[in-house]
Coordinates of C-alpha atoms in Angstrom, one line a residue:
G252 CA -46.7 38.7 -26.6
W253 CA -43.5 39.2 -24.6
K254 CA -45.5 38.2 -21.4
D255 CA -45.9 34.7 -22.7
A256 CA -42.2 34.5 -23.4
V257 CA -41.1 35.1 -19.8
S258 CA -39.2 32.1 -18.6
T259 CA -39.8 30.9 -15.1
T260 CA -38.5 28.0 -13.1
I261 CA -41.1 26.3 -10.8
I262 CA -40.2 23.8 -8.1
N263 CA -42.5 22.3 -5.6
F264 CA -40.3 20.9 -2.8
N265 CA -42.0 17.7 -1.7
N266 CA -45.3 19.4 -1.9
E267 CA -44.3 21.5 1.1
K268 CA -42.7 24.7 -0.4
M269 CA -42.9 26.5 -3.7
Q270 CA -40.0 28.3 -5.4
I271 CA -40.6 30.5 -8.4
T272 CA -37.6 32.1 -10.1
W273 CA -37.1 34.3 -13.2
A274 CA -34.2 36.0 -15.0
A275 CA -34.5 39.5 -13.5
R276 CA -31.6 41.3 -15.2
E277 CA -32.4 39.8 -18.7
L278 CA -36.2 40.2 -18.6
F279 CA -36.5 43.4 -16.6
P280 CA -33.2 45.3 -16.8
C281 CA -32.7 48.1 -14.4
K282 CA -36.2 47.5 -13.1
N283 CA -37.4 45.9 -9.9
V284 CA -40.6 43.9 -9.9
S285 CA -43.1 42.5 -7.3
F286 CA -44.5 39.0 -7.1
S287 CA -47.9 37.7 -5.8
Y288 CA -49.6 34.3 -5.8
T289 CA -52.8 32.5 -4.9
F290 CA -54.0 28.9 -4.5
D291 CA -57.7 29.9 -4.7
E292 CA -59.7 28.9 -7.7
G293 CA -62.6 30.8 -9.4
K294 CA -63.3 34.5 -9.5
N295 CA -62.9 35.1 -5.7
K296 CA -59.1 34.9 -5.6
V297 CA -57.2 36.3 -2.7
W298 CA -53.7 37.3 -3.9
K299 CA -50.8 37.2 -1.4
S300 CA -47.5 39.1 -1.6
C301 CA -44.3 37.2 -1.7
P302 CA -43.1 36.5 1.9
T303 CA -39.5 35.8 0.9
Y304 CA -37.8 37.2 -2.2
L305 CA -34.7 35.7 -3.8
L306 CA -32.2 38.4 -5.0
D307 CA -29.9 38.7 -7.9
E308 CA -27.6 41.8 -7.3
D309 CA -30.3 43.6 -5.3
Y310 CA -33.0 42.8 -7.8
N311 CA -35.9 40.5 -7.1
S312 CA -35.4 37.3 -9.1
G313 CA -37.6 34.8 -7.3
C314 CA -40.0 34.0 -4.5
L315 CA -40.2 31.3 -1.9
F316 CA -43.6 30.5 -0.2
K317 CA -45.6 27.6 1.3
T318 CA -47.5 25.1 -0.8
E319 CA -51.2 25.4 0.0
G320 CA -53.0 23.5 -2.8
P321 CA -52.8 21.7 -6.1
T322 CA -53.6 24.7 -8.3
L323 CA -51.3 27.8 -8.3
A324 CA -51.7 31.2 -10.0
I325 CA -48.8 33.7 -10.1
S326 CA -48.4 37.3 -11.1
I327 CA -45.3 39.5 -11.7
R328 CA -46.0 43.2 -11.6
N329 CA -44.0 46.4 -11.6
S330 CA -42.6 47.7 -8.3
D331 CA -45.7 49.6 -7.3
G332 CA -48.1 46.8 -8.5
S333 CA -49.9 49.0 -11.0
E334 CA -48.9 47.0 -14.1
E335 CA -48.9 43.3 -14.6
L336 CA -45.8 42.0 -16.5
F337 CA -46.4 38.3 -16.3
S338 CA -49.1 35.8 -15.1
K339 CA -49.5 32.0 -15.1
T340 CA -51.8 29.3 -13.7
L341 CA -50.4 25.8 -13.1
K342 CA -50.8 22.5 -11.3
S343 CA -48.3 22.6 -8.4
D344 CA -48.4 18.7 -8.2
F345 CA -46.7 18.5 -11.6
Y346 CA -43.6 20.3 -10.3
I347 CA -42.8 18.2 -7.3
K348 CA -39.2 17.6 -6.4
P349 CA -39.0 14.8 -3.8
N350 CA -36.9 14.9 -0.7
P351 CA -33.8 12.6 -0.6
P352 CA -34.6 9.0 0.6
E353 CA -34.6 8.4 4.3
N354 CA -33.1 5.6 6.4
V355 CA -31.2 4.0 3.5
T356 CA -30.0 0.5 4.2
F357 CA -27.6 -1.8 2.3
F358 CA -28.0 -5.6 2.4
W359 CA -25.2 -7.8 1.0
K360 CA -25.5 -11.4 0.0
A361 CA -22.7 -12.9 -2.1
D362 CA -22.3 -10.6 -5.1
T363 CA -25.8 -9.0 -4.8
V364 CA -26.5 -5.7 -3.1
T365 CA -30.1 -4.6 -2.2
V366 CA -30.7 -1.0 -1.2
S367 CA -33.9 0.1 0.5
C368 CA -35.3 3.2 2.2
N369 CA -38.4 4.4 4.0
K370 CA -41.6 4.9 2.0
P371 CA -42.7 8.6 1.6
E372 CA -46.1 9.5 3.0
R373 CA -47.3 10.8 -0.4
A374 CA -47.4 9.7 -4.0
V375 CA -45.3 6.5 -3.6
K376 CA -46.5 5.3 -7.0
C377 CA -45.0 8.3 -8.7
L378 CA -41.6 7.7 -7.2
R379 CA -38.7 5.5 -8.3
L380 CA -35.5 4.7 -6.4
E381 CA -32.3 5.1 -8.3
L382 CA -29.1 3.5 -7.3
Q383 CA -25.7 4.6 -8.7
Y384 CA -22.4 2.9 -8.0
K385 CA -18.8 2.7 -9.2
S386 CA -15.6 1.1 -8.1
K387 CA -12.2 2.8 -8.0
F388 CA -11.5 1.3 -11.4
D389 CA -14.6 2.8 -13.1
K390 CA -14.7 6.3 -14.6
D391 CA -18.5 6.7 -14.8
W392 CA -21.4 5.8 -12.5
Q393 CA -23.4 2.7 -13.2
S394 CA -27.2 3.3 -12.7
R395 CA -30.0 1.0 -11.6
T396 CA -33.7 2.2 -11.1
S397 CA -36.6 0.3 -9.5
K398 CA -39.9 0.9 -7.8
C399 CA -39.9 2.7 -4.5
C400 CA -38.5 1.8 -2.2
S401 CA -36.0 -1.1 -2.9
V402 CA -33.5 -1.7 -5.7
G403 CA -31.0 -4.6 -6.1
E404 CA -28.0 -5.2 -8.3
Q405 CA -25.7 -8.2 -8.9
G406 CA -22.2 -8.7 -10.0
F407 CA -20.3 -6.9 -7.2
D408 CA -16.7 -8.0 -6.7
P409 CA -16.0 -8.5 -3.0
R410 CA -12.4 -7.6 -3.5
K411 CA -13.3 -4.1 -4.8
C412 CA -14.4 -1.0 -2.9
Y413 CA -17.5 0.7 -4.3
S414 CA -19.1 4.1 -4.0
F415 CA -22.9 4.2 -3.6
R416 CA -25.4 6.9 -3.8
V417 CA -29.3 6.9 -4.1
R418 CA -32.1 9.3 -4.8
L419 CA -35.8 9.4 -5.6
K420 CA -37.2 10.3 -9.0
R421 CA -40.7 11.5 -10.1
L422 CA -42.2 9.8 -13.1
V423 CA -42.6 11.8 -16.3
P424 CA -45.0 12.6 -17.8
Y425 CA -47.6 10.8 -15.7
C426 CA -46.8 12.6 -12.4
N427 CA -44.5 15.5 -13.4
V428 CA -44.2 17.8 -16.4
V429 CA -40.6 18.4 -15.4
N430 CA -38.1 15.6 -14.7
Y431 CA -37.3 16.3 -11.1
S432 CA -35.3 14.1 -8.8
S433 CA -34.3 14.5 -5.2
D434 CA -30.8 15.4 -4.2
W435 CA -28.4 12.5 -3.8
E436 CA -28.2 10.9 -0.4
A437 CA -24.8 11.1 1.2
E438 CA -22.3 9.0 -0.7
T439 CA -21.2 5.8 1.1
F440 CA -18.3 3.4 0.5
W441 CA -18.6 -0.3 0.9
M442 CA -16.3 -3.3 0.4
N443 CA -17.7 -6.9 0.7
G444 CA -20.5 -5.7 3.0
T445 CA -18.2 -3.5 5.2
L446 CA -18.8 0.2 5.5
L447 CA -15.6 2.3 4.9
D448 CA -14.9 6.0 5.4
S449 CA -13.6 6.1 1.8
C450 CA -12.2 3.8 -0.9
N451 CA -8.8 5.2 -0.1
D452 CA -9.0 3.2 3.2
D453 CA -8.9 0.0 1.0
I454 CA -5.6 1.2 -0.6
K455 CA -4.2 2.2 2.8
S456 CA -5.2 -1.2 4.4
Q457 CA -3.5 -3.0 1.5
S458 CA -0.4 -0.9 1.9
N459 CA -0.5 -1.3 5.7
T460 CA -0.7 -5.1 5.2
V461 CA 2.3 -5.1 2.9
T462 CA 4.2 -2.9 5.3
V463 CA 3.5 -5.2 8.3
L464 CA 4.4 -8.3 6.3
S465 CA 7.7 -6.7 5.1
G466 CA 8.5 -5.7 8.7
L467 CA 7.9 -9.2 10.0
L468 CA 10.1 -10.7 7.2
A469 CA 12.8 -8.2 8.0
V470 CA 12.7 -9.1 11.7
L471 CA 12.9 -12.9 10.9
L472 CA 15.9 -12.3 8.7
I473 CA 17.7 -10.2 11.3
T474 CA 16.9 -12.9 13.9
L475 CA 18.3 -15.6 11.7
V476 CA 21.5 -13.7 11.0
L477 CA 22.0 -13.0 14.7
L478 CA 21.6 -16.7 15.5
I479 CA 24.2 -17.6 12.9
L480 CA 26.6 -15.0 14.2
L481 CA 26.0 -16.2 17.8
C482 CA 26.8 -19.8 16.9
K483 CA 30.0 -18.8 15.1
W484 CA 31.0 -16.6 18.0
Q485 CA 30.5 -19.4 20.5
R486 CA 32.7 -21.7 18.3
L487 CA 35.4 -19.1 18.0
Q488 CA 35.2 -18.4 21.8
K489 CA 35.6 -22.1 22.5
S490 CA 38.6 -22.4 20.2
V491 CA 40.4 -19.3 21.4
M492 CA 39.4 -19.3 25.1
P493 CA 38.6 -22.9 26.3
A494 CA 36.0 -23.1 29.0
I495 CA 37.4 -23.3 32.6
P496 CA 36.2 -26.5 34.2
D497 CA 33.8 -26.0 37.1
P498 CA 35.3 -27.3 40.3
K499 CA 31.8 -28.3 41.4
Y500 CA 31.9 -31.2 39.0
I501 CA 35.6 -32.1 39.5
F502 CA 35.3 -32.1 43.2
A503 CA 31.8 -33.5 43.5
D504 CA 32.3 -35.0 46.9
L505 CA 33.6 -31.6 48.3
F506 CA 30.2 -30.0 47.6
S507 CA 27.9 -33.0 48.0
D508 CA 29.4 -34.6 51.1
H509 CA 31.1 -31.7 52.8
N510 CA 29.0 -28.7 51.7
G511 CA 32.0 -26.9 50.3
N512 CA 34.0 -27.2 53.6
F513 CA 37.5 -27.5 52.1
Q514 CA 39.4 -28.2 55.3
E515 CA 37.1 -31.0 56.3
W516 CA 37.3 -32.4 52.8
I517 CA 41.1 -32.2 52.6
D518 CA 41.5 -33.9 56.0
K519 CA 39.3 -36.8 55.1
T520 CA 41.0 -37.1 51.7
D521 CA 44.5 -37.2 53.2
H522 CA 43.4 -39.8 55.7
A523 CA 41.9 -42.0 52.9
M524 CA 45.1 -41.6 50.8
V525 CA 47.3 -42.7 53.8
Q526 CA 45.2 -45.8 54.3
T527 CA 45.3 -46.6 50.6
K528 CA 49.1 -46.3 50.6
L529 CA 49.2 -48.6 53.6
E530 CA 46.9 -51.2 52.2
Y531 CA 48.5 -51.3 48.8
E532 CA 52.1 -50.8 49.7
E533 CA 54.3 -53.4 48.1
P534 CA 56.7 -55.2 50.4
E535 CA 60.1 -53.9 50.3
C536 CA 62.4 -55.9 48.1
I537 CA 65.8 -56.6 49.7
I538 CA 68.5 -57.6 47.3
E539 CA 71.3 -59.3 49.1
A540 CA 74.7 -59.8 47.6
E541 CA 75.8 -63.3 47.7
S542 CA 79.1 -64.7 47.0
Q543 CA 80.1 -66.4 43.9
Q544 CA 80.4 -69.7 45.8
E545 CA 76.8 -69.7 47.0
D546 CA 75.6 -69.1 43.4
E547 CA 77.7 -72.0 42.1
K548 CA 76.3 -74.3 44.8
N549 CA 72.7 -73.4 44.1
S550 CA 73.3 -73.8 40.3
D551 CA 74.8 -77.3 40.9
K552 CA 71.7 -78.4 42.9
Q553 CA 69.2 -77.2 40.3
G554 CA 70.6 -78.9 37.3
P555 CA 73.5 -79.1 34.8
Q556 CA 76.4 -76.8 34.9
E557 CA 75.5 -73.6 33.1
K558 CA 76.7 -70.1 33.2
S559 CA 74.3 -68.0 35.0
F560 CA 73.7 -64.5 35.9
S561 CA 72.3 -63.8 39.3
F562 CA 69.9 -61.0 39.9
S563 CA 71.6 -60.5 43.2
R564 CA 74.8 -59.7 41.3
A565 CA 72.9 -57.6 38.9
A566 CA 71.6 -55.7 41.8
E567 CA 75.1 -55.2 43.1
N568 CA 76.0 -53.8 39.7
N569 CA 73.2 -51.3 40.2
D570 CA 71.0 -52.7 37.4
P571 CA 67.6 -51.2 37.9
K572 CA 65.8 -53.6 35.6
A573 CA 67.1 -56.6 37.3
S574 CA 66.1 -55.2 40.6
Q575 CA 62.6 -54.6 39.4
I576 CA 62.4 -58.1 38.0
A577 CA 63.7 -59.5 41.2
C578 CA 61.1 -57.7 43.2
L579 CA 58.1 -58.5 41.0
M580 CA 58.7 -62.0 40.0
P581 CA 57.1 -64.7 42.2
T582 CA 59.4 -67.1 44.0
S583 CA 58.7 -70.6 42.6
N584 CA 60.7 -73.3 41.0
T585 CA 59.7 -72.5 37.5
I586 CA 61.3 -71.2 34.3
A587 CA 59.8 -68.1 32.8
S588 CA 60.7 -66.0 29.7
F589 CA 61.3 -62.3 30.0
A590 CA 62.5 -60.0 27.2
G591 CA 64.0 -62.9 25.2
F592 CA 65.9 -64.5 28.2
Q593 CA 65.0 -67.6 30.1
I594 CA 64.6 -67.0 33.8
L595 CA 65.2 -69.9 36.3
M596 CA 63.3 -69.2 39.5
N597 CA 63.5 -71.0 42.8
D598 CA 62.6 -70.0 46.3
D599 CA 65.8 -68.1 46.9
M600 CA 67.0 -66.7 43.6
Y601 CA 66.1 -65.7 40.1
V602 CA 68.6 -66.6 37.3
M603 CA 68.5 -65.2 33.8
L604 CA 69.7 -67.7 31.2

């Protein structure tokens, strides 16, 4: 009865290779065993020795060989093959473990993701495509299974980064007696339809964005402070050190008319000043001293006897104001008012009354 109690693990890798394993140290302690198999049916069976043994501390614990048919018979014997320790006949198609999906593609549309892969060559009806995903805020994987070879899911947030992985599963119990699934396809990371190296890139990109914005803000603030300091410095410089006038604008004719030739400019300027003086020179005013008698005669001719003061006499007394008045006032027989005094004027003399 112990022969029926031997526990073995049987895996048919995509109906290409068979792997049979057993617990060597527990079932056959301190004893090495041999393994043989056959895919033939009926009485005329041809047994084959194990081409490749799997070892557990130098003891045979399994065998790996090629899948050659749907029906498999196995036998475990002692080391020399004289005694059979365990035997079993089975359907190899019920122990298939599929290969990982090939050419997996992701299609994004709004909040919906559709994942598809190539169809396997065999037993497509027995396969299901399983999709698992989670965001960086999820602790556990979310799972979605559909017929091979396309599966879709809704409700993805475009602002989150998601991890995806897919695999193929065999239907139990219609196709397999053991619930075997393929290994997971390589995990991928997506965000809003964009493939990333990892979801850490999303955090790095956000931190990089914050760093860039902070740097730009700092540069703007520094520029503003420098502009304010520059304006204040210019004002202080103008108040402390006034700007020296540019002779180019003061002596415009020196540069525009004479091309900076100072000697030519000064000669022409002196000539113009001399002509101006000659043209606008006031006639020299000659103050003649007249006798008291001539003053009295002139005053008798002009009108009633009044005491008068002659500008000529004032000039003799070195009165500058009188001299200026005598030079500037026109000679006509009129009476004018000057500084509160009435001035009698004729062709020869000015008299202040």
